[in-house]
Amino acid sequence: MIAESLIAKMETVKALLSGARHVAVLTGAGVSAESGIPTFRGADGMWRGELAEDLARPETFARNPELVWEFYNWRRSLVAQCQPNPAHHALAALEQRVPEMEIVTQNVDGLHQQAGSEHVIEMHGSLWRLQCTRCTHFEETRAELPPLPECSRCGNLLRPGVVWFGEQLPRGVLSVALESIASADILLVVGTSSLVQPAASFVHVANRSGAVCVEINLEATPNTGFMDFALHGKAGEILPALVD
Ligand code: BV8
Ligand code: ZN
């Protein structure tokens, strides 16, 4: 059920999208919530009593690689059974309609690509990527992994190909993301608590370049005040209504 005032705001955003030259979309775990994937900080953000945030750290991996691999293997097996939801499909459809569009995602589940989005920038890496802790070897695989996967080239321990807290984003990813957001005339921010940097600062980049900023999220965030429009509700309901 979408409230009256929300519908009025959505009509305005819909009209803006139909005339947009370049749309940039920043997504977080909330866009995959309706696919059945637990968000990072929601009530379901726990895993066996551990906060996902504590497990996504290099020091946790160094201390207890088995536990971190158990967490990531659990997420890989869960996400492998999940499908893109109407939010992902609406974004893929929007990309076909506007002259230029990129999705800058904090998610590592690969569901935007699975829904057919072509220009996806993965800021925090991917669940399906593995990288060696010693040599430069990396691989993409959806195969089930042993408790401590080893590098096929040098035999050392592999780690999940994701960016953990305190780690730099992959080379070049940040500049490509900033370029996309600084040249967009509309920034959609979908399903993120806007707590993690540097993604949480992107709204300021968009505001400085004069883009219209729209937050689509279940609840208000620390960035809601910087948005031109705050559409609070489910991404799987709001996005299809904006794009249909
Ligand atoms: C870095 C790993 C350089 C992969 C993740 C400046 C100031 C303060 C701190 C820092 C700073 N710069 C750097 C830091 C440190 C740190 C940071 O940001 N800490 C925060 C917590 C204070 N950042 C970093 O370390 C980054 N590196 O900047 O390098 C540097 C380094 C050190 C010091 C300075 C500079 C690296 C960040 C990457 C961390 N790795 N994940 C993985 O396993 O997934 S981040 C993790 O959080 C996930 O990737 C996730 O995507 C991300 C953000 O979370 P959200 O996506 O927003 O998910 P969340 O659950 O929080 O929110 C979901 C939202 O959806 C909610 O609002 C909910 O209401 C909504 N929702 C739910 N259902 C729906 C919905 N909305 C719509 N519809 C629904 N149905
Ligand atoms: Zn290796």
XYZ file of N, CA and C and ligand atoms in Angstrom:
813
model
N 0.871 -1.186 0.000
C 0.000 0.000 0.000
C 0.910 1.239 0.000
N 0.794 2.063 -1.048
C 1.668 3.249 -1.118
C 0.850 4.491 -0.754
N 1.370 5.268 0.235
C 0.586 6.408 0.738
C 0.438 7.487 -0.335
N -0.602 8.324 -0.175
C -0.962 9.380 -1.123
C 0.229 10.288 -1.426
N 0.874 10.832 -0.371
C 1.941 11.833 -0.603
C 3.109 11.178 -1.345
N 3.336 9.902 -1.008
C 4.432 9.195 -1.686
C 4.124 9.103 -3.180
N 2.861 8.836 -3.506
C 2.481 8.713 -4.926
C 2.752 10.029 -5.655
N 2.433 11.140 -5.004
C 2.662 12.452 -5.648
C 4.155 12.644 -5.925
N 5.000 12.302 -4.924
C 6.459 12.453 -5.116
C 6.939 11.523 -6.226
N 6.358 10.321 -6.258
C 6.798 9.356 -7.270
C 6.460 9.840 -8.669
N 5.288 10.481 -8.818
C 4.913 11.015 -10.142
C 5.958 12.029 -10.608
N 6.411 12.880 -9.694
C 7.415 13.891 -10.067
C 8.722 13.220 -10.480
N 9.148 12.227 -9.669
C 10.418 11.537 -9.967
C 10.305 10.789 -11.291
N 9.129 10.204 -11.522
C 8.904 9.446 -12.766
C 9.079 10.373 -13.971
N 8.518 11.588 -13.872
C 8.614 12.557 -14.974
C 10.083 12.953 -15.170
N 10.809 13.156 -14.073
C 12.233 13.520 -14.168
C 13.019 12.401 -14.847
N 12.705 11.136 -14.485
C 13.430 9.993 -15.074
C 13.179 9.897 -16.573
N 11.942 10.223 -17.001
C 11.624 10.066 -18.433
C 12.395 11.078 -19.268
N 12.851 12.179 -18.636
C 13.609 13.160 -19.409
C 15.095 13.138 -19.097
N 15.530 12.109 -18.353
C 16.927 12.098 -17.876
C 17.885 11.739 -19.009
N 19.049 12.376 -18.977
C 20.111 12.077 -19.953
C 21.027 10.993 -19.368
N 21.358 11.138 -18.059
C 22.338 10.238 -17.442
C 21.874 9.942 -16.018
N 21.522 8.679 -15.740
C 21.084 8.283 -14.390
C 22.194 7.465 -13.728
N 22.546 7.833 -12.496
C 23.469 7.016 -11.694
C 22.658 6.435 -10.540
N 22.907 5.149 -10.253
C 22.171 4.475 -9.179
C 23.180 3.896 -8.184
N 23.040 4.233 -6.919
C 23.865 3.638 -5.861
C 22.969 2.661 -5.108
N 23.363 1.376 -5.074
C 22.514 0.413 -4.356
C 23.258 -0.222 -3.184
N 22.458 -0.681 -2.224
C 22.982 -1.407 -1.061
C 22.113 -2.627 -0.826
N 22.348 -3.273 0.327
C 21.725 -4.575 0.625
C 20.197 -4.554 0.543
N 19.586 -3.388 0.741
C 18.120 -3.292 0.726
C 17.506 -3.622 -0.622
N 18.283 -3.454 -1.712
C 17.730 -3.758 -3.037
C 17.639 -5.272 -3.229
N 18.404 -6.033 -2.438
C 18.370 -7.497 -2.543
C 17.543 -8.142 -1.434
N 17.016 -7.315 -0.533
C 16.262 -7.867 0.625
C 15.064 -8.688 0.144
N 14.345 -8.200 -0.871
C 13.140 -8.904 -1.335
C 13.487 -10.123 -2.188
N 14.794 -10.358 -2.380
C 15.235 -11.611 -3.012
C 15.503 -12.665 -1.941
N 15.363 -12.247 -0.667
C 15.581 -13.189 0.432
C 16.986 -13.148 0.997
N 17.775 -12.121 0.636
C 19.152 -12.030 1.148
C 19.175 -11.099 2.363
N 19.668 -11.590 3.511
C 19.676 -10.754 4.721
C 20.475 -9.467 4.478
N 19.988 -8.341 5.025
C 20.754 -7.091 4.878
C 21.908 -7.115 5.895
N 22.793 -6.150 5.759
C 23.999 -6.172 6.591
C 23.726 -5.798 8.033
N 22.801 -4.834 8.212
C 22.612 -4.267 9.563
C 21.191 -4.444 10.078
N 20.354 -5.090 9.259
C 18.985 -5.279 9.742
C 18.974 -6.358 10.820
N 17.795 -6.657 11.318
C 17.650 -7.665 12.387
C 18.255 -8.989 11.910
N 18.181 -9.204 10.587
C 18.725 -10.460 10.041
C 20.219 -10.312 9.747
N 20.834 -9.248 10.233
C 22.253 -9.006 9.904
C 23.179 -9.850 10.758
N 22.603 -10.714 11.563
C 23.455 -11.549 12.424
C 23.720 -12.878 11.719
N 24.806 -13.546 12.110
C 25.042 -14.896 11.596
C 25.672 -15.670 12.736
N 24.916 -16.622 13.254
C 25.394 -17.415 14.383
C 25.921 -16.493 15.482
N 25.152 -15.421 15.778
C 25.517 -14.526 16.885
C 26.625 -13.563 16.542
N 27.233 -13.739 15.377
C 28.313 -12.794 14.994
C 27.717 -11.693 14.122
N 28.126 -10.457 14.317
C 27.672 -9.375 13.450
C 28.421 -9.481 12.131
N 27.673 -9.464 11.020
C 28.312 -9.553 9.704
C 29.465 -8.559 9.614
N 29.297 -7.393 10.233
C 30.320 -6.353 10.145
C 31.632 -6.791 10.768
N 31.563 -7.624 11.801
C 32.809 -8.066 12.451
C 33.488 -9.143 11.630
N 32.681 -9.853 10.836
C 33.262 -10.931 10.021
C 33.887 -10.369 8.746
N 33.450 -9.176 8.303
C 33.973 -8.579 7.059
C 35.183 -7.716 7.379
N 36.176 -8.328 8.083
C 37.374 -7.582 8.464
C 38.622 -8.436 8.222
N 39.702 -7.857 7.723
C 40.925 -8.650 7.490
C 41.481 -9.255 8.781
N 41.332 -8.518 9.892
C 41.916 -9.053 11.141
C 41.138 -10.287 11.611
N 39.830 -10.327 11.354
C 39.046 -11.526 11.721
C 39.500 -12.699 10.850
N 39.736 -12.432 9.569
C 40.171 -13.493 8.644
C 41.553 -14.007 9.042
N 42.441 -13.089 9.443
C 43.805 -13.498 9.832
C 43.750 -14.378 11.091
N 42.836 -14.024 11.983
C 42.755 -14.740 13.264
C 42.021 -16.064 13.123
N 40.973 -16.053 12.280
C 40.126 -17.251 12.200
C 39.574 -17.435 10.790
N 40.469 -17.832 9.835
C 40.021 -17.976 8.438
C 38.897 -18.993 8.276
N 38.887 -20.047 9.135
C 37.818 -21.044 8.992
C 36.454 -20.404 9.223
N 36.362 -19.565 10.289
C 35.061 -18.928 10.624
C 34.623 -17.990 9.501
N 35.565 -17.187 8.998
C 35.191 -16.222 7.942
C 34.797 -16.969 6.669
N 35.543 -18.056 6.354
C 35.163 -18.828 5.173
C 33.813 -19.516 5.383
N 33.514 -19.935 6.610
C 32.210 -20.557 6.861
C 31.092 -19.541 6.602
N 31.346 -18.290 7.018
C 30.368 -17.203 6.805
C 30.182 -16.941 5.309
N 31.292 -16.854 4.570
C 31.167 -16.541 3.138
C 30.644 -17.716 2.333
N 30.990 -18.963 2.753
C 30.428 -20.125 2.055
C 28.931 -20.232 2.313
N 28.521 -19.849 3.538
C 27.078 -19.836 3.851
C 26.372 -18.803 2.973
N 26.980 -17.616 2.836
C 26.356 -16.572 1.997
C 26.337 -16.994 0.538
N 27.415 -17.617 0.044
C 27.457 -18.072 -1.355
C 26.339 -19.076 -1.614
N 26.166 -20.030 -0.677
C 25.134 -21.062 -0.928
C 23.738 -20.443 -0.837
N 23.577 -19.463 0.041
C 22.256 -18.797 0.156
C 21.966 -17.981 -1.103
N 22.920 -17.141 -1.512
C 22.683 -16.246 -2.663
C 22.500 -17.054 -3.949
N 23.200 -18.214 -4.034
C 23.089 -19.054 -5.243
C 21.645 -19.493 -5.473
N 20.840 -19.544 -4.384
C 19.435 -19.970 -4.525
C 18.492 -18.775 -4.698
N 19.022 -17.571 -4.645
C 18.146 -16.391 -4.722
C 18.099 -15.841 -6.151
N 16.959 -15.245 -6.469
C 16.763 -14.659 -7.809
C 16.672 -13.136 -7.684
N 16.970 -12.431 -8.783
C 16.719 -10.981 -8.756
C 15.237 -10.728 -8.457
N 14.944 -9.612 -7.777
C 13.546 -9.278 -7.474
C 13.108 -8.113 -8.347
N 11.827 -7.698 -8.292
C 11.338 -6.619 -9.175
C 12.168 -5.332 -9.119
N 12.869 -5.099 -8.007
C 13.716 -3.892 -7.946
C 14.882 -4.014 -8.932
N 15.526 -5.182 -8.941
C 16.648 -5.395 -9.874
C 16.140 -5.303 -11.324
N 14.996 -5.920 -11.572
C 14.474 -5.941 -12.958
C 14.079 -4.537 -13.416
N 13.525 -3.741 -12.496
C 13.131 -2.367 -12.859
C 14.359 -1.548 -13.240
N 15.465 -1.758 -12.513
C 16.701 -1.010 -12.821
C 17.273 -1.458 -14.168
N 17.158 -2.774 -14.445
C 17.655 -3.271 -15.748
C 16.813 -2.671 -16.883
N 15.500 -2.554 -16.646
C 14.602 -1.977 -17.675
C 14.906 -0.486 -17.857
N 15.170 0.215 -16.742
C 15.459 1.654 -16.822
C 16.711 1.894 -17.669
N 17.706 1.021 -17.500
C 18.968 1.185 -18.242
C 18.721 1.148 -19.746
N 17.698 0.377 -20.166
C 17.389 0.298 -21.613
C 16.692 1.574 -22.108
N 16.155 2.344 -21.168
C 15.320 3.512 -21.552
C 16.111 4.808 -21.585
N 17.174 4.911 -20.725
C 17.855 6.221 -20.642
C 19.146 6.175 -21.460
N 19.586 7.312 -21.988
C 20.779 7.320 -22.843
C 22.020 6.769 -22.130
N 22.176 7.134 -20.833
C 23.356 6.641 -20.115
C 22.971 6.303 -18.676
N 23.419 5.161 -18.206
C 23.119 4.770 -16.819
C 24.166 3.792 -16.293
N 24.596 3.996 -15.055
C 25.454 3.015 -14.381
C 24.821 2.703 -13.020
N 25.027 1.464 -12.571
C 24.671 1.109 -11.197
C 25.982 0.940 -10.430
N 26.164 1.743 -9.388
C 27.313 1.584 -8.497
C 26.769 0.828 -7.287
N 27.190 -0.455 -7.138
C 26.592 -1.233 -6.050
C 27.594 -1.550 -4.943
N 27.090 -1.534 -3.706
C 27.882 -1.976 -2.551
C 27.677 -3.472 -2.347
N 26.754 -4.051 -3.084
C 26.411 -5.459 -2.910
C 27.421 -6.352 -3.608
N 27.519 -7.569 -3.126
C 28.502 -8.522 -3.672
C 27.792 -9.756 -4.222
N 26.433 -9.652 -4.368
C 25.642 -10.844 -4.725
C 25.514 -11.072 -6.234
N 25.845 -10.075 -7.056
C 25.787 -10.275 -8.513
C 24.383 -10.256 -9.084
N 23.361 -9.898 -8.296
C 21.972 -9.963 -8.772
C 21.642 -8.891 -9.806
N 22.298 -7.728 -9.772
C 22.039 -6.718 -10.817
C 22.411 -7.294 -12.186
N 23.585 -7.923 -12.272
C 24.027 -8.507 -13.539
C 23.086 -9.641 -13.947
N 22.656 -10.423 -12.958
C 21.751 -11.541 -13.251
C 20.412 -11.048 -13.803
N 20.011 -9.831 -13.395
C 18.733 -9.255 -13.861
C 18.898 -8.599 -15.236
N 20.142 -8.547 -15.745
C 20.372 -8.004 -17.081
C 20.991 -6.620 -17.105
N 21.288 -6.031 -15.939
C 21.966 -4.717 -15.955
C 23.358 -4.889 -16.557
N 23.738 -3.971 -17.455
C 25.019 -4.122 -18.148
C 26.130 -3.277 -17.539
N 25.814 -2.096 -17.064
C 26.859 -1.215 -16.517
C 26.777 -1.230 -14.996
N 27.458 -2.212 -14.401
C 27.427 -2.384 -12.946
C 28.854 -2.231 -12.406
N 29.028 -1.328 -11.461
C 30.346 -1.134 -10.833
C 30.267 -1.729 -9.422
N 31.025 -2.823 -9.180
C 30.972 -3.492 -7.869
C 32.028 -2.868 -6.950
N 31.577 -1.970 -6.065
C 32.524 -1.242 -5.197
C 33.216 -2.156 -4.204
N 32.466 -3.146 -3.704
C 33.004 -3.968 -2.612
C 33.346 -5.376 -3.072
N 33.534 -5.566 -4.387
C 33.923 -6.876 -4.902
C 32.722 -7.785 -5.097
N 32.976 -9.094 -5.085
C 31.934 -10.069 -5.405
C 32.114 -11.359 -4.599
N 30.972 -11.920 -4.178
C 30.984 -13.222 -3.463
C 31.570 -14.309 -4.340
N 31.472 -14.110 -5.665
C 31.867 -15.182 -6.601
C 33.349 -15.081 -6.959
N 34.031 -14.038 -6.433
C 35.440 -13.866 -6.764
C 36.301 -14.361 -5.604
N 37.373 -15.074 -5.928
C 38.320 -15.525 -4.901
C 39.667 -14.922 -5.257
N 40.437 -14.512 -4.257
C 41.783 -14.026 -4.578
C 42.796 -14.644 -3.628
N 44.012 -14.842 -4.147
C 45.044 -15.501 -3.349
C 45.591 -14.544 -2.288
N 45.879 -15.073 -1.107
C 46.428 -14.218 -0.032
C 47.913 -13.951 -0.255
N 48.506 -14.619 -1.247
C 49.963 -14.446 -1.442
C 50.298 -13.969 -2.851
N 49.803 -14.716 -3.885
C 50.196 -14.307 -5.250
C 49.047 -13.523 -5.881
N 49.183 -13.178 -7.156
C 48.177 -12.289 -7.785
C 47.013 -13.086 -8.379
N 47.023 -14.407 -8.178
C 45.981 -15.240 -8.791
C 44.599 -14.881 -8.238
N 43.605 -14.821 -9.158
C 42.225 -14.711 -8.678
C 41.357 -15.514 -9.629
N 40.157 -15.896 -9.142
C 39.253 -16.647 -10.018
C 37.805 -16.318 -9.681
N 36.922 -16.498 -10.666
C 35.475 -16.317 -10.473
C 34.877 -17.718 -10.483
N 34.175 -18.113 -9.424
C 33.542 -19.418 -9.430
C 32.320 -19.449 -8.527
N 31.297 -20.194 -8.959
C 30.113 -20.370 -8.121
C 30.128 -21.757 -7.483
N 31.237 -22.471 -7.711
C 31.330 -23.849 -7.204
C 31.317 -23.834 -5.669
N 30.892 -24.959 -5.090
C 30.956 -25.089 -3.636
C 32.438 -25.208 -3.253
N 32.846 -24.563 -2.190
C 34.272 -24.518 -1.851
C 34.557 -25.323 -0.577
N 35.808 -25.816 -0.444
C 36.205 -26.504 0.801
C 36.315 -25.474 1.927
N 36.450 -25.933 3.171
C 36.502 -24.999 4.307
C 37.631 -23.970 4.231
N 38.773 -24.386 3.618
C 39.902 -23.440 3.455
C 40.437 -23.578 2.032
N 39.830 -22.896 1.032
C 40.221 -23.060 -0.366
C 41.675 -22.638 -0.618
N 42.361 -23.410 -1.490
C 43.769 -23.108 -1.759
C 43.968 -22.617 -3.192
N 45.005 -21.799 -3.378
C 45.317 -21.230 -4.682
C 45.826 -22.329 -5.612
N 45.249 -22.402 -6.846
C 45.666 -23.455 -7.788
C 47.067 -23.156 -8.324
N 47.535 -21.927 -8.142
C 48.850 -21.601 -8.691
C 49.957 -21.791 -7.642
N 49.743 -21.288 -6.421
C 50.856 -21.351 -5.449
C 50.523 -22.159 -4.207
N 49.264 -22.620 -4.105
C 48.916 -23.505 -2.982
C 48.587 -22.784 -1.689
N 48.736 -21.426 -1.687
C 48.412 -20.711 -0.443
C 46.907 -20.501 -0.302
N 46.515 -19.980 0.851
C 45.091 -19.808 1.175
C 44.442 -18.739 0.278
N 43.266 -19.061 -0.235
C 42.478 -18.051 -0.973
C 41.599 -17.300 0.021
N 41.233 -16.064 -0.330
C 40.274 -15.285 0.486
C 39.127 -14.845 -0.415
N 37.978 -14.483 0.192
C 36.874 -13.969 -0.626
C 37.300 -12.683 -1.359
N 36.899 -12.562 -2.628
C 37.291 -11.390 -3.436
C 36.414 -10.188 -3.145
N 36.308 -9.848 -1.851
C 35.483 -8.698 -1.441
C 36.365 -7.685 -0.721
N 35.845 -6.450 -0.559
C 36.602 -5.405 0.131
C 36.156 -5.383 1.587
N 37.036 -5.620 2.523
C 36.682 -5.614 3.930
C 36.902 -4.227 4.539
N 36.393 -4.028 5.755
C 36.555 -2.730 6.413
C 38.031 -2.449 6.641
N 38.417 -1.223 6.332
C 39.822 -0.831 6.502
C 40.630 -1.095 5.245
N 40.011 -1.751 4.232
C 40.741 -2.041 2.992
C 40.385 -1.012 1.911
N 41.314 -0.767 1.036
C 41.072 0.160 -0.074
C 40.117 -0.490 -1.074
N 39.345 0.299 -1.768
C 38.496 -0.238 -2.832
C 39.412 -0.683 -3.977
N 38.908 -1.619 -4.848
C 39.747 -2.071 -5.957
C 40.239 -0.874 -6.780
N 41.450 -0.931 -7.276
C 42.063 0.166 -8.034
C 41.127 0.639 -9.134
N 40.927 1.915 -9.229
C 40.159 2.465 -10.341
C 38.666 2.472 -10.107
N 38.171 1.591 -9.218
C 36.717 1.513 -9.014
C 36.168 2.835 -8.476
N 36.866 3.412 -7.511
C 36.355 4.646 -6.898
C 36.298 5.777 -7.929
N 37.320 5.874 -8.777
C 37.315 7.001 -9.737
C 36.212 6.792 -10.779
N 35.992 5.547 -11.197
C 34.909 5.288 -12.173
C 33.556 5.604 -11.533
N 33.375 5.203 -10.273
C 32.112 5.470 -9.574
C 31.889 6.981 -9.424
N 32.941 7.695 -9.038
C 32.815 9.146 -8.849
C 32.505 9.842 -10.179
N 33.144 9.361 -11.253
C 32.917 9.933 -12.592
C 31.448 9.764 -12.968
N 30.906 8.560 -12.707
C 29.503 8.279 -13.043
C 28.580 9.214 -12.263
N 28.814 9.336 -10.989
C 27.910 10.104 -10.125
C 28.049 11.608 -10.370
N 29.278 12.061 -10.674
C 29.486 13.504 -10.879
C 28.899 13.976 -12.203
N 28.680 13.036 -13.156
C 28.167 13.489 -14.463
C 26.694 13.132 -14.651
N 26.064 12.563 -13.630
C 24.647 12.183 -13.760
C 23.739 13.391 -13.527
N 22.553 13.380 -14.155
C 21.601 14.437 -13.787
C 20.580 13.947 -12.777
N 20.546 12.619 -12.562
C 19.735 12.086 -11.456
C 20.541 10.991 -10.759
N 20.584 11.034 -9.416
C 21.190 9.963 -8.620
C 20.075 9.288 -7.832
N 19.901 7.978 -8.054
C 18.967 7.202 -7.234
C 19.810 6.464 -6.191
N 19.441 6.576 -4.922
C 20.155 5.871 -3.852
C 19.170 4.857 -3.275
N 19.428 3.566 -3.509
C 18.412 2.536 -3.242
C 18.919 1.509 -2.231
N 18.183 1.379 -1.098
C 18.404 0.260 -0.193
C 19.745 0.277 0.516
N 20.176 1.476 0.966
C 21.419 1.525 1.731
C 21.229 2.383 2.968
N 21.832 1.959 4.066
C 21.721 2.689 5.338
C 22.633 3.918 5.332
N 23.406 4.070 4.253
C 24.288 5.241 4.082
C 25.209 5.448 5.285
N 25.758 4.358 5.788
C 26.702 4.414 6.916
C 28.131 4.135 6.482
N 28.291 3.397 5.379
C 29.630 2.952 4.972
C 30.235 3.951 3.986
N 31.489 4.314 4.254
C 32.247 5.199 3.378
C 33.083 4.373 2.415
N 33.413 4.846 1.234
C 33.099 6.177 0.712
C 31.706 6.298 0.056
N 30.945 5.211 -0.065
C 29.639 5.294 -0.764
C 28.721 6.336 -0.123
N 28.780 6.468 1.202
C 27.841 7.365 1.892
C 28.111 8.837 1.570
N 29.263 9.113 0.949
C 29.555 10.520 0.591
C 29.149 10.857 -0.833
N 28.688 9.863 -1.592
C 28.381 10.107 -3.005
C 27.251 11.124 -3.189
N 26.322 11.191 -2.246
C 25.208 12.140 -2.397
C 25.744 13.573 -2.429
N 26.843 13.820 -1.725
C 27.410 15.188 -1.720
C 28.039 15.509 -3.079
N 28.632 14.505 -3.692
C 29.208 14.688 -5.035
C 28.077 15.045 -6.008
N 26.969 14.309 -5.896
C 25.836 14.547 -6.804
C 25.211 15.922 -6.554
N 25.075 16.287 -5.287
C 24.501 17.601 -4.975
C 25.378 18.713 -5.541
N 26.701 18.548 -5.403
C 27.620 19.599 -5.887
C 27.527 19.740 -7.400
N 27.244 18.642 -8.101
C 27.188 18.763 -9.570
C 25.756 19.050 -10.029
N 24.853 19.320 -9.085
C 23.504 19.765 -9.459
C 22.551 18.653 -9.839
N 22.898 17.410 -9.514
C 21.984 16.301 -9.856
C 20.788 16.304 -8.902
N 19.663 15.750 -9.372
C 18.505 15.539 -8.496
C 18.780 14.235 -7.743
N 18.694 14.271 -6.425
C 19.012 13.084 -5.612
C 17.744 12.498 -5.015
N 17.556 11.186 -5.226
C 16.337 10.506 -4.779
C 16.737 9.309 -3.910
N 16.223 9.265 -2.677
C 16.488 8.117 -1.808
C 15.280 7.188 -1.850
N 15.518 5.909 -2.164
C 14.448 4.897 -2.144
C 14.886 3.879 -1.102
N 14.219 3.910 0.071
C 14.679 3.103 1.190
C 13.516 2.827 2.137
N 13.643 1.707 2.861
C 12.536 1.355 3.773
C 12.372 2.406 4.867
N 13.496 2.997 5.277
C 13.423 3.963 6.391
C 14.363 5.131 6.120
N 14.260 6.169 6.926
C 15.149 7.340 6.800
C 16.580 6.933 7.154
N 17.537 7.671 6.589
C 18.959 7.387 6.845
C 19.647 8.718 7.176
N 20.941 8.686 7.574
C 21.638 9.957 7.851
C 21.736 10.851 6.606
N 21.486 10.284 5.429
C 21.580 11.087 4.207
C 20.237 11.602 3.706
N 19.138 11.205 4.369
C 17.809 11.605 3.880
C 17.708 13.130 3.720
N 18.326 13.862 4.645
C 18.246 15.327 4.606
C 18.952 15.942 3.413
N 19.815 15.171 2.746
C 20.553 15.707 1.593
C 19.846 15.360 0.276
N 18.704 14.688 0.383
C 18.030 14.239 -0.830
C 17.003 15.279 -1.297
N 16.749 15.350 -2.600
C 15.652 16.186 -3.111
C 14.318 15.466 -2.916
N 14.355 14.127 -3.025
C 13.134 13.336 -2.812
C 13.496 12.128 -1.944
N 12.667 11.845 -0.942
C 12.847 10.639 -0.112
C 11.593 9.800 -0.296
N 11.756 8.652 -1.000
C 10.617 7.766 -1.256
C 10.787 6.558 -0.339
N 10.091 6.564 0.788
C 10.310 5.508 1.787
C 9.273 4.407 1.641
N 9.786 3.232 1.365
C 8.960 2.042 1.138
C 9.858 0.958 0.565
N 9.236 -0.098 0.038
C 10.031 -1.213 -0.481
C 10.534 -0.926 -1.893
N 11.810 -1.188 -2.119
C 12.393 -0.957 -3.448
C 11.671 -1.785 -4.501
N 11.262 -2.998 -4.115
C 10.577 -3.909 -5.055
C 9.206 -3.415 -5.448
N 8.679 -2.416 -4.735
C 7.371 -1.817 -5.090
C 7.557 -0.449 -5.745
N 8.466 0.338 -5.188
C 8.639 1.721 -5.666
C 9.314 1.761 -7.046
N 10.407 1.007 -7.215
C 11.133 1.086 -8.498
C 10.274 0.666 -9.692
N 9.552 -0.479 -9.604
C 8.713 -0.836 -10.757
C 7.675 0.247 -11.074
N 7.164 0.908 -10.024
C 6.153 1.957 -10.259
C 6.794 3.185 -10.912
N 8.075 3.423 -10.624
C 8.763 4.569 -11.233
C 9.127 4.295 -12.694
N 9.289 3.008 -13.001
C 9.855 2.689 -14.316
C 8.799 2.219 -15.311
N 7.623 1.755 -14.785
C 6.698 1.084 -15.718
C 6.176 2.058 -16.792
C 37.948 2.566 2.524
C 32.289 -6.450 2.518
C 40.000 3.736 2.385
C 31.764 -7.339 1.467
C 31.687 -4.220 3.167
C 35.467 7.848 6.691
C 34.762 8.083 7.862
C 34.465 7.035 8.746
C 34.892 5.721 8.459
C 35.602 5.505 7.310
C 35.879 6.549 6.421
N 36.567 6.035 5.365
C 36.738 4.708 5.565
C 36.178 4.350 6.753
C 36.161 3.014 7.342
C 35.056 2.145 6.748
C 33.688 2.656 7.116
O 32.994 3.212 6.271
N 33.247 2.393 8.323
C 31.906 2.822 8.697
C 31.093 1.606 9.142
C 31.997 3.893 9.736
N 35.167 2.074 5.292
C 36.093 1.295 4.736
O 36.913 0.680 5.392
C 36.094 1.182 3.202
N 37.450 1.348 2.756
O 37.291 3.572 2.600
O 39.308 2.548 2.201
C 40.161 3.976 3.869
C 40.437 2.900 4.724
C 40.574 3.160 6.109
C 40.416 4.467 6.599
C 40.126 5.518 5.718
C 39.989 5.263 4.355
C 35.662 -0.206 2.780
C 34.184 -0.365 2.998
C 33.759 -1.743 2.484
C 33.470 -2.616 3.657
N 32.956 -3.911 3.199
N 31.306 -5.432 2.812
C 30.622 -8.121 2.053
O 30.894 -9.080 2.786
O 29.476 -7.747 1.755
S 30.536 -3.033 3.555
C 29.034 -3.747 3.952
O 28.194 -2.645 4.276
C 28.341 -4.414 2.764
O 29.118 -4.458 1.597
C 27.143 -3.506 2.493
O 26.851 -3.418 1.172
C 27.673 -2.235 3.024
C 26.728 -1.124 3.257
O 25.616 -1.652 3.944
P 24.194 -1.463 3.211
O 24.309 -1.999 1.814
O 23.754 -0.065 3.356
O 23.262 -2.459 4.003
P 22.569 -2.156 5.417
O 22.101 -3.478 5.947
O 23.469 -1.311 6.265
O 21.300 -1.246 5.059
C 20.271 -1.778 4.268
C 19.271 -0.660 4.070
O 18.223 -1.143 3.215
C 18.602 -0.207 5.365
O 18.584 1.198 5.411
C 17.168 -0.769 5.253
O 16.214 0.119 5.817
C 16.970 -0.806 3.765
N 16.038 -1.838 3.306
C 15.836 -3.074 3.835
N 14.896 -3.724 3.087
C 14.536 -2.889 2.070
C 15.259 -1.686 2.207
N 15.098 -0.647 1.363
C 14.222 -0.799 0.351
N 13.497 -1.920 0.145
C 13.632 -2.984 0.987
N 12.887 -4.097 0.775
Zn 48.504 -17.952 -5.063
